[in-house]
């Protein structure tokens, strides 16, 4: 109401725009893109002062792209210099969005190296395309990241996927931010070992969210996260990725998962699988507390059958491809045993219309998300494609249609 009152006063005849209340200017500037904000700062002295108010610089995203190879906008170099010179000590929530070029990633490292007077709470390194940070000399990247780890001392959120971070730099992170770190995302970091991530789990007892590759997951890590001194984890994301066909994957003991569930009974276990069919041998042979399950490559009927038997906490299931063998029995098994399932998506699969209706009937109205491509459904003696949406809608309690493949 106070801002609205100021706005009304400033639209009365004879209003001096140069004397707008600072709280109103701050509110307006927060909605302006950085470049427009910079232009506005040239209007008068009062607006220039507003441009430099610390409140405007707590949250900032550096966009670093090479004009010759990227259509994305970039933060102007002159603005970057001004930010580092005048506002580095105000920065708290910072992210870097870079394109696939090594030059952009190196520019991000150069900026990080200069943040010696800031105390960041969140840091995110985002590559819009690979390889980016992985092509930067490791020593350059580690040196820049260490500057932030040492000087911040209050990091609560760190997203460093697809970077050359290593075990020694994680030790520096822990030594300076163990009391505050709550979120750590570091998938596809090949220089980190299971011992490195175990060090984080042992020392950062306030962790709430953790994302990493499967090769970093171990029984020791799960037991560390399940210790009495550790705060309850809320989200654990695991990316199970095969770089080469025939890759070997280790097995996690059921007792380790059980310890995790006892300690954090409401935690979400999100697993993304990008494996070849012959590599699923170690998975889903015993009960696993996965809640969100995504198969990015083709997955066999046998594996989906094991999912139905051993994933009782499953909430969401996405199958991008399966092949030409109908998944009727597997879907029915999943509906029967996964009693918390509320979302499912099927891509290049086949399911008979009758089995699909039975699946929906068994799950009922708890299915809040049902994304099925029309090509997945195979008409049979009970239902045609024209009839199935009525039957499914009846059991869902809302109008439902299968997804259509765009024709353009």
Short mmCIF file of C-alpha atoms in Angstrom, two decimals:
data_model
loop_
_atom_site.label_atom_id
_atom_site.label_comp_id
_atom_site.label_asym_id
_atom_site.label_seq_id
_atom_site.Cartn_x
_atom_site.Cartn_y
_atom_site.Cartn_z
CA UNK A 1 0.00 0.00 0.00
CA UNK A 2 2.89 2.37 0.79
CA UNK A 3 4.47 1.78 -2.64
CA UNK A 4 1.10 2.27 -4.34
CA UNK A 5 0.68 5.56 -2.46
CA UNK A 6 4.11 6.72 -3.63
CA UNK A 7 3.24 5.69 -7.19
CA UNK A 8 0.05 7.77 -7.07
CA UNK A 9 1.88 10.80 -5.73
CA UNK A 10 4.46 10.59 -8.51
CA UNK A 11 1.80 10.72 -11.18
CA UNK A 12 0.30 13.98 -9.95
CA UNK A 13 0.93 17.12 -12.08
CA UNK A 14 4.34 18.65 -11.48
CA UNK A 15 5.86 15.47 -10.03
CA UNK A 16 9.67 15.49 -10.00
CA UNK A 17 10.75 12.05 -11.27
CA UNK A 18 14.26 12.65 -9.97
CA UNK A 19 12.87 12.65 -6.43
CA UNK A 20 11.04 9.32 -6.51
CA UNK A 21 11.27 7.59 -3.12
CA UNK A 22 14.19 5.14 -3.00
CA UNK A 23 11.96 2.24 -1.95
CA UNK A 24 9.85 2.78 -5.07
CA UNK A 25 12.93 3.05 -7.29
CA UNK A 26 14.29 -0.16 -5.76
CA UNK A 27 11.00 -1.92 -6.46
CA UNK A 28 10.99 -0.74 -10.09
CA UNK A 29 14.68 -1.51 -10.72
CA UNK A 30 14.24 -5.07 -9.46
CA UNK A 31 11.99 -5.78 -12.44
CA UNK A 32 14.31 -4.24 -15.05
CA UNK A 33 16.82 -6.27 -17.08
CA UNK A 34 20.38 -5.37 -16.17
CA UNK A 35 21.07 -3.38 -19.33
CA UNK A 36 17.85 -1.34 -18.97
CA UNK A 37 18.73 -0.76 -15.34
CA UNK A 38 22.14 0.57 -16.42
CA UNK A 39 20.52 2.92 -18.94
CA UNK A 40 18.08 4.15 -16.29
CA UNK A 41 20.98 4.92 -13.95
CA UNK A 42 22.13 7.61 -16.40
CA UNK A 43 18.90 9.62 -16.08
CA UNK A 44 19.90 11.52 -12.96
CA UNK A 45 22.00 11.35 -9.80
CA UNK A 46 19.16 9.90 -7.71
CA UNK A 47 18.57 7.07 -10.15
CA UNK A 48 22.29 6.38 -10.34
CA UNK A 49 22.39 6.08 -6.56
CA UNK A 50 19.46 3.67 -6.70
CA UNK A 51 21.32 1.61 -9.32
CA UNK A 52 24.09 1.00 -6.79
CA UNK A 53 21.90 0.13 -3.81
CA UNK A 54 23.22 -3.11 -2.24
CA UNK A 55 19.76 -4.70 -2.29
CA UNK A 56 19.88 -4.83 -6.10
CA UNK A 57 23.11 -6.80 -6.19
CA UNK A 58 22.45 -9.63 -3.75
CA UNK A 59 21.17 -11.86 -6.53
CA UNK A 60 22.97 -11.83 -9.88
CA UNK A 61 23.45 -14.07 -12.91
CA UNK A 62 26.51 -13.61 -15.09
CA UNK A 63 25.72 -14.57 -18.68
CA UNK A 64 28.90 -15.33 -20.59
CA UNK A 65 28.61 -16.23 -24.27
CA UNK A 66 30.67 -15.80 -27.42
CA UNK A 67 28.70 -13.66 -29.90
CA UNK A 68 30.17 -15.49 -32.88
CA UNK A 69 28.93 -18.90 -31.74
CA UNK A 70 25.93 -18.20 -29.49
CA UNK A 71 22.56 -16.53 -29.92
CA UNK A 72 22.23 -16.01 -26.16
CA UNK A 73 22.68 -12.57 -24.65
CA UNK A 74 25.78 -11.81 -22.62
CA UNK A 75 26.56 -9.54 -19.68
CA UNK A 76 28.53 -6.59 -21.02
CA UNK A 77 32.25 -6.67 -20.00
CA UNK A 78 32.08 -3.07 -18.73
CA UNK A 79 29.20 -3.97 -16.44
CA UNK A 80 31.12 -6.97 -15.15
CA UNK A 81 34.08 -4.76 -14.26
CA UNK A 82 31.79 -2.30 -12.47
CA UNK A 83 30.04 -5.09 -10.56
CA UNK A 84 33.34 -6.55 -9.36
CA UNK A 85 34.70 -3.12 -8.42
CA UNK A 86 31.67 -1.75 -6.58
CA UNK A 87 29.38 -4.65 -5.67
CA UNK A 88 31.36 -7.85 -5.12
CA UNK A 89 30.88 -7.46 -1.37
CA UNK A 90 27.09 -7.26 -1.89
CA UNK A 91 26.77 -10.45 -3.95
CA UNK A 92 25.10 -13.34 -2.12
CA UNK A 93 23.17 -15.42 -4.66
CA UNK A 94 25.27 -15.84 -7.81
CA UNK A 95 25.07 -18.01 -10.89
CA UNK A 96 27.12 -18.23 -14.06
CA UNK A 97 25.43 -19.25 -17.30
CA UNK A 98 27.96 -20.03 -20.01
CA UNK A 99 27.78 -21.47 -23.52
CA UNK A 100 29.85 -24.41 -24.76
CA UNK A 101 32.97 -22.38 -25.49
CA UNK A 102 36.11 -22.66 -23.41
CA UNK A 103 36.51 -18.87 -23.57
CA UNK A 104 33.22 -18.33 -21.72
CA UNK A 105 34.10 -20.86 -19.03
CA UNK A 106 37.52 -19.27 -18.54
CA UNK A 107 35.87 -15.85 -18.25
CA UNK A 108 33.65 -17.27 -15.49
CA UNK A 109 36.75 -18.54 -13.67
CA UNK A 110 38.39 -15.14 -14.00
CA UNK A 111 35.38 -13.50 -12.34
CA UNK A 112 35.28 -16.11 -9.57
CA UNK A 113 38.95 -15.44 -8.85
CA UNK A 114 38.13 -11.80 -8.14
CA UNK A 115 35.33 -12.44 -5.64
CA UNK A 116 37.63 -12.14 -2.65
CA UNK A 117 35.46 -9.65 -0.75
CA UNK A 118 32.13 -11.46 -1.05
CA UNK A 119 30.36 -13.96 1.15
CA UNK A 120 28.20 -16.01 -1.18
CA UNK A 121 25.25 -18.03 0.06
CA UNK A 122 24.55 -19.76 -3.26
CA UNK A 123 26.70 -20.47 -6.31
CA UNK A 124 25.61 -22.15 -9.52
CA UNK A 125 27.76 -22.95 -12.56
CA UNK A 126 25.47 -23.67 -15.50
CA UNK A 127 26.68 -24.84 -18.89
CA UNK A 128 24.05 -24.48 -21.59
CA UNK A 129 25.96 -27.10 -23.58
CA UNK A 130 28.97 -29.31 -23.03
CA UNK A 131 31.94 -29.28 -22.66
CA UNK A 132 32.44 -25.74 -21.28
CA UNK A 133 33.99 -25.97 -17.77
CA UNK A 134 35.47 -29.41 -18.46
CA UNK A 135 37.72 -27.86 -21.12
CA UNK A 136 39.18 -25.27 -18.74
CA UNK A 137 42.61 -26.17 -17.30
CA UNK A 138 41.84 -27.95 -14.05
CA UNK A 139 44.27 -25.85 -12.02
CA UNK A 140 42.62 -22.63 -13.22
CA UNK A 141 39.15 -23.86 -12.31
CA UNK A 142 40.15 -25.23 -8.90
CA UNK A 143 42.03 -22.04 -8.03
CA UNK A 144 39.00 -19.89 -8.88
CA UNK A 145 36.57 -22.12 -7.00
CA UNK A 146 38.82 -22.21 -3.94
CA UNK A 147 38.69 -18.41 -3.72
CA UNK A 148 34.93 -18.63 -3.26
CA UNK A 149 35.10 -21.56 -0.84
CA UNK A 150 37.65 -19.83 1.39
CA UNK A 151 36.10 -16.36 1.41
CA UNK A 152 32.41 -17.19 1.59
CA UNK A 153 32.23 -19.34 4.74
CA UNK A 154 28.42 -19.38 4.52
CA UNK A 155 27.61 -21.28 1.33
CA UNK A 156 24.26 -23.03 1.62
CA UNK A 157 23.72 -24.05 -2.02
CA UNK A 158 26.34 -25.20 -4.54
CA UNK A 159 25.61 -26.43 -8.09
CA UNK A 160 28.76 -27.51 -9.91
CA UNK A 161 27.63 -30.22 -12.36
CA UNK A 162 29.95 -31.04 -15.26
CA UNK A 163 33.02 -29.40 -13.74
CA UNK A 164 36.58 -30.56 -12.90
CA UNK A 165 36.08 -30.12 -9.15
CA UNK A 166 38.17 -32.65 -7.20
CA UNK A 167 38.57 -34.16 -3.72
CA UNK A 168 41.05 -31.56 -2.33
CA UNK A 169 38.77 -28.68 -3.34
CA UNK A 170 35.84 -30.41 -1.64
CA UNK A 171 37.92 -30.57 1.54
CA UNK A 172 38.40 -26.80 1.30
CA UNK A 173 34.62 -26.43 0.84
CA UNK A 174 33.97 -28.52 3.94
CA UNK A 175 36.61 -26.77 6.03
CA UNK A 176 34.98 -23.38 5.47
CA UNK A 177 31.26 -24.10 4.92
CA UNK A 178 30.38 -27.32 6.74
CA UNK A 179 27.92 -25.62 9.10
CA UNK A 180 25.89 -23.94 6.36
CA UNK A 181 25.92 -26.24 3.29
CA UNK A 182 22.43 -27.63 2.60
CA UNK A 183 22.37 -28.32 -1.14
CA UNK A 184 25.12 -29.87 -3.25
CA UNK A 185 24.68 -30.83 -6.90
CA UNK A 186 27.72 -32.29 -8.59
CA UNK A 187 26.73 -34.80 -11.24
CA UNK A 188 29.29 -35.64 -13.92
CA UNK A 189 32.35 -34.57 -11.94
CA UNK A 190 34.93 -37.20 -12.97
CA UNK A 191 37.71 -36.01 -10.65
CA UNK A 192 35.68 -36.59 -7.48
CA UNK A 193 36.03 -40.00 -5.81
CA UNK A 194 33.66 -41.79 -3.41
CA UNK A 195 36.05 -40.78 -0.62
CA UNK A 196 35.64 -37.13 -1.58
CA UNK A 197 31.86 -37.15 -1.39
CA UNK A 198 32.03 -39.22 1.81
CA UNK A 199 34.11 -36.42 3.36
CA UNK A 200 31.30 -33.98 2.57
CA UNK A 201 28.65 -36.25 4.06
CA UNK A 202 30.71 -36.85 7.20
CA UNK A 203 31.21 -33.14 7.90
CA UNK A 204 28.18 -31.32 6.45
CA UNK A 205 25.49 -32.50 8.81
CA UNK A 206 22.92 -30.02 7.52
CA UNK A 207 22.74 -31.40 3.97
CA UNK A 208 19.16 -31.51 2.70
CA UNK A 209 19.70 -32.10 -1.04
CA UNK A 210 22.45 -34.05 -2.78
CA UNK A 211 22.86 -34.87 -6.48
CA UNK A 212 25.68 -37.02 -7.85
CA UNK A 213 26.61 -39.82 -10.25
CA UNK A 214 26.07 -43.43 -9.31
CA UNK A 215 29.81 -44.18 -9.24
CA UNK A 216 30.05 -41.89 -6.17
CA UNK A 217 27.26 -43.71 -4.36
CA UNK A 218 28.40 -46.26 -1.80
CA UNK A 219 27.16 -48.14 1.23
CA UNK A 220 29.50 -46.02 3.35
CA UNK A 221 27.95 -42.81 2.00
CA UNK A 222 24.39 -43.94 2.74
CA UNK A 223 25.37 -44.99 6.24
CA UNK A 224 27.07 -41.63 6.81
CA UNK A 225 23.91 -39.83 5.68
CA UNK A 226 21.94 -42.06 8.05
CA UNK A 227 23.99 -41.32 11.15
CA UNK A 228 22.32 -39.77 14.20
CA UNK A 229 24.33 -36.54 13.89
CA UNK A 230 23.13 -35.95 10.34
CA UNK A 231 20.10 -33.80 9.55
CA UNK A 232 17.42 -35.64 7.60
CA UNK A 233 18.14 -35.62 3.87
CA UNK A 234 15.13 -34.52 1.81
CA UNK A 235 16.28 -35.17 -1.77
CA UNK A 236 18.90 -37.54 -3.14
CA UNK A 237 19.33 -37.56 -6.93
CA UNK A 238 21.42 -40.24 -8.58
CA UNK A 239 22.37 -40.22 -12.28
CA UNK A 240 23.16 -43.72 -13.54
CA UNK A 241 24.95 -43.09 -16.82
CA UNK A 242 26.81 -45.47 -19.10
CA UNK A 243 29.55 -43.92 -21.18
CA UNK A 244 30.37 -47.15 -23.02
CA UNK A 245 28.29 -50.31 -23.71
CA UNK A 246 29.01 -53.10 -21.24
CA UNK A 247 30.10 -50.83 -18.39
CA UNK A 248 30.12 -52.50 -14.97
CA UNK A 249 28.10 -51.06 -12.07
CA UNK A 250 28.44 -51.95 -8.41
CA UNK A 251 25.56 -53.00 -6.16
CA UNK A 252 24.27 -51.10 -3.12
CA UNK A 253 23.18 -53.29 -0.21
CA UNK A 254 19.52 -53.36 0.80
CA UNK A 255 20.58 -52.82 4.42
CA UNK A 256 22.18 -49.48 3.46
CA UNK A 257 18.97 -48.29 1.80
CA UNK A 258 16.99 -49.50 4.82
CA UNK A 259 19.18 -47.45 7.14
CA UNK A 260 18.58 -44.40 4.98
CA UNK A 261 14.80 -44.86 5.10
CA UNK A 262 14.80 -45.34 8.87
CA UNK A 263 16.76 -42.13 9.35
CA UNK A 264 14.92 -40.06 6.71
CA UNK A 265 11.59 -41.79 6.09
CA UNK A 266 10.23 -39.00 3.87
CA UNK A 267 13.27 -38.44 1.67
CA UNK A 268 12.88 -38.47 -2.11
CA UNK A 269 15.21 -40.73 -4.07
CA UNK A 270 15.33 -39.59 -7.69
CA UNK A 271 17.13 -41.85 -10.18
CA UNK A 272 17.87 -41.13 -13.85
CA UNK A 273 18.96 -44.17 -15.87
CA UNK A 274 20.84 -43.84 -19.16
CA UNK A 275 21.98 -47.44 -19.58
CA UNK A 276 22.06 -50.07 -22.28
CA UNK A 277 19.69 -52.97 -21.64
CA UNK A 278 22.44 -55.47 -20.77
CA UNK A 279 23.76 -53.16 -17.99
CA UNK A 280 20.70 -53.33 -15.69
CA UNK A 281 21.84 -56.56 -14.01
CA UNK A 282 22.80 -55.00 -10.62
CA UNK A 283 19.60 -52.95 -10.33
CA UNK A 284 16.13 -53.67 -8.88
CA UNK A 285 16.95 -57.17 -7.61
CA UNK A 286 16.13 -56.13 -4.04
CA UNK A 287 13.82 -53.52 -2.60
CA UNK A 288 15.01 -49.97 -3.27
CA UNK A 289 13.34 -46.81 -1.87
CA UNK A 290 13.29 -44.90 -5.19
CA UNK A 291 10.43 -42.38 -5.46
CA UNK A 292 11.05 -40.83 -8.89
CA UNK A 293 12.36 -43.04 -11.67
CA UNK A 294 13.32 -41.98 -15.21
CA UNK A 295 14.56 -44.27 -17.98
CA UNK A 296 16.19 -42.18 -20.70
CA UNK A 297 17.09 -45.14 -22.93
CA UNK A 298 15.30 -48.34 -23.84
CA UNK A 299 14.53 -50.52 -20.83
CA UNK A 300 13.45 -54.18 -21.01
CA UNK A 301 10.19 -55.79 -19.87
CA UNK A 302 12.18 -57.78 -17.33
CA UNK A 303 13.61 -54.67 -15.66
CA UNK A 304 10.19 -52.98 -15.51
CA UNK A 305 8.82 -56.16 -13.98
CA UNK A 306 11.46 -55.95 -11.26
CA UNK A 307 10.53 -52.29 -10.72
CA UNK A 308 6.97 -53.37 -10.00
CA UNK A 309 8.17 -55.84 -7.38
CA UNK A 310 10.90 -53.87 -5.63
CA UNK A 311 9.96 -50.16 -5.70
CA UNK A 312 7.08 -49.78 -3.20
CA UNK A 313 7.77 -46.05 -2.62
CA UNK A 314 7.56 -45.15 -6.32
CA UNK A 315 5.68 -41.88 -6.97
CA UNK A 316 6.68 -41.06 -10.54
CA UNK A 317 7.74 -43.25 -13.47
CA UNK A 318 8.88 -42.15 -16.94
CA UNK A 319 9.77 -44.68 -19.64
CA UNK A 320 11.10 -43.08 -22.81
CA UNK A 321 11.41 -46.32 -24.80
CA UNK A 322 10.89 -50.05 -24.46
CA UNK A 323 10.49 -51.75 -27.79
CA UNK A 324 7.69 -53.63 -29.47
CA UNK A 325 6.69 -56.07 -26.72
CA UNK A 326 3.55 -54.90 -24.85
CA UNK A 327 4.04 -53.87 -21.22
CA UNK A 328 0.61 -55.08 -20.08
CA UNK A 329 1.73 -57.36 -17.24
CA UNK A 330 4.42 -54.96 -16.08
CA UNK A 331 2.03 -52.01 -15.79
CA UNK A 332 -0.51 -54.08 -13.87
CA UNK A 333 2.23 -55.25 -11.49
CA UNK A 334 3.38 -51.66 -10.95
CA UNK A 335 -0.18 -50.53 -10.22
CA UNK A 336 -0.60 -53.37 -7.72
CA UNK A 337 2.64 -52.97 -5.76
CA UNK A 338 3.51 -49.27 -6.18
CA UNK A 339 0.57 -47.91 -4.22
CA UNK A 340 1.93 -44.35 -4.06
CA UNK A 341 2.33 -43.95 -7.82
CA UNK A 342 0.76 -40.66 -8.90
CA UNK A 343 2.55 -39.80 -12.17
CA UNK A 344 3.55 -41.84 -15.21
CA UNK A 345 4.84 -41.05 -18.69
CA UNK A 346 5.27 -43.52 -21.54
CA UNK A 347 7.03 -42.79 -24.82
CA UNK A 348 8.10 -45.37 -27.39
CA UNK A 349 6.35 -48.34 -25.78
CA UNK A 350 3.32 -50.52 -26.45
CA UNK A 351 0.40 -51.20 -24.11
CA UNK A 352 -2.94 -52.73 -25.01
CA UNK A 353 -5.93 -50.48 -24.42
CA UNK A 354 -7.50 -53.03 -22.06
CA UNK A 355 -4.39 -53.30 -19.89
CA UNK A 356 -4.03 -49.53 -19.79
CA UNK A 357 -7.63 -49.08 -18.63
CA UNK A 358 -7.09 -51.72 -15.95
CA UNK A 359 -3.91 -49.92 -14.83
CA UNK A 360 -5.76 -46.61 -14.52
CA UNK A 361 -8.65 -48.31 -12.73
CA UNK A 362 -6.28 -49.83 -10.15
CA UNK A 363 -4.45 -46.52 -9.55
CA UNK A 364 -7.63 -44.44 -9.56
CA UNK A 365 -7.70 -40.72 -8.97
CA UNK A 366 -4.29 -40.61 -7.33
CA UNK A 367 -2.89 -40.41 -10.89
CA UNK A 368 -2.44 -36.66 -11.04
CA UNK A 369 -0.11 -36.83 -14.08
CA UNK A 370 -0.79 -39.25 -16.95
CA UNK A 371 1.25 -38.52 -20.07
CA UNK A 372 0.88 -41.28 -22.67
CA UNK A 373 1.63 -40.90 -26.36
CA UNK A 374 -1.26 -42.04 -28.56
CA UNK A 375 1.11 -44.35 -30.46
CA UNK A 376 1.71 -46.30 -27.24
CA UNK A 377 -1.90 -47.55 -27.00
CA UNK A 378 -2.79 -50.63 -29.04
CA UNK A 379 -6.52 -51.12 -29.79
CA UNK A 380 -7.94 -54.53 -28.84
CA UNK A 381 -11.27 -56.36 -28.63
CA UNK A 382 -12.48 -54.14 -25.75
CA UNK A 383 -11.45 -50.61 -26.61
CA UNK A 384 -10.58 -48.59 -29.67
CA UNK A 385 -8.55 -45.38 -29.60
CA UNK A 386 -11.79 -43.42 -29.95
CA UNK A 387 -13.29 -45.11 -26.88
CA UNK A 388 -10.36 -45.26 -24.48
CA UNK A 389 -10.29 -41.61 -23.46
CA UNK A 390 -13.86 -41.85 -22.15
CA UNK A 391 -13.10 -44.92 -20.06
CA UNK A 392 -9.87 -43.49 -18.67
CA UNK A 393 -11.55 -40.15 -17.93
CA UNK A 394 -14.21 -41.96 -15.94
CA UNK A 395 -11.68 -43.61 -13.62
CA UNK A 396 -9.56 -40.46 -13.27
CA UNK A 397 -12.53 -38.24 -12.49
CA UNK A 398 -11.42 -35.70 -15.09
CA UNK A 399 -11.21 -35.36 -18.85
CA UNK A 400 -8.17 -37.13 -20.28
CA UNK A 401 -6.77 -37.58 -23.78
CA UNK A 402 -3.54 -39.29 -24.92
CA UNK A 403 -0.73 -37.00 -26.05
CA UNK A 404 -0.43 -36.38 -29.77
CA UNK A 405 2.81 -36.30 -31.77
CA UNK A 406 3.12 -32.90 -33.50
CA UNK A 407 2.74 -33.12 -37.27
CA UNK A 408 5.07 -30.24 -38.20
#
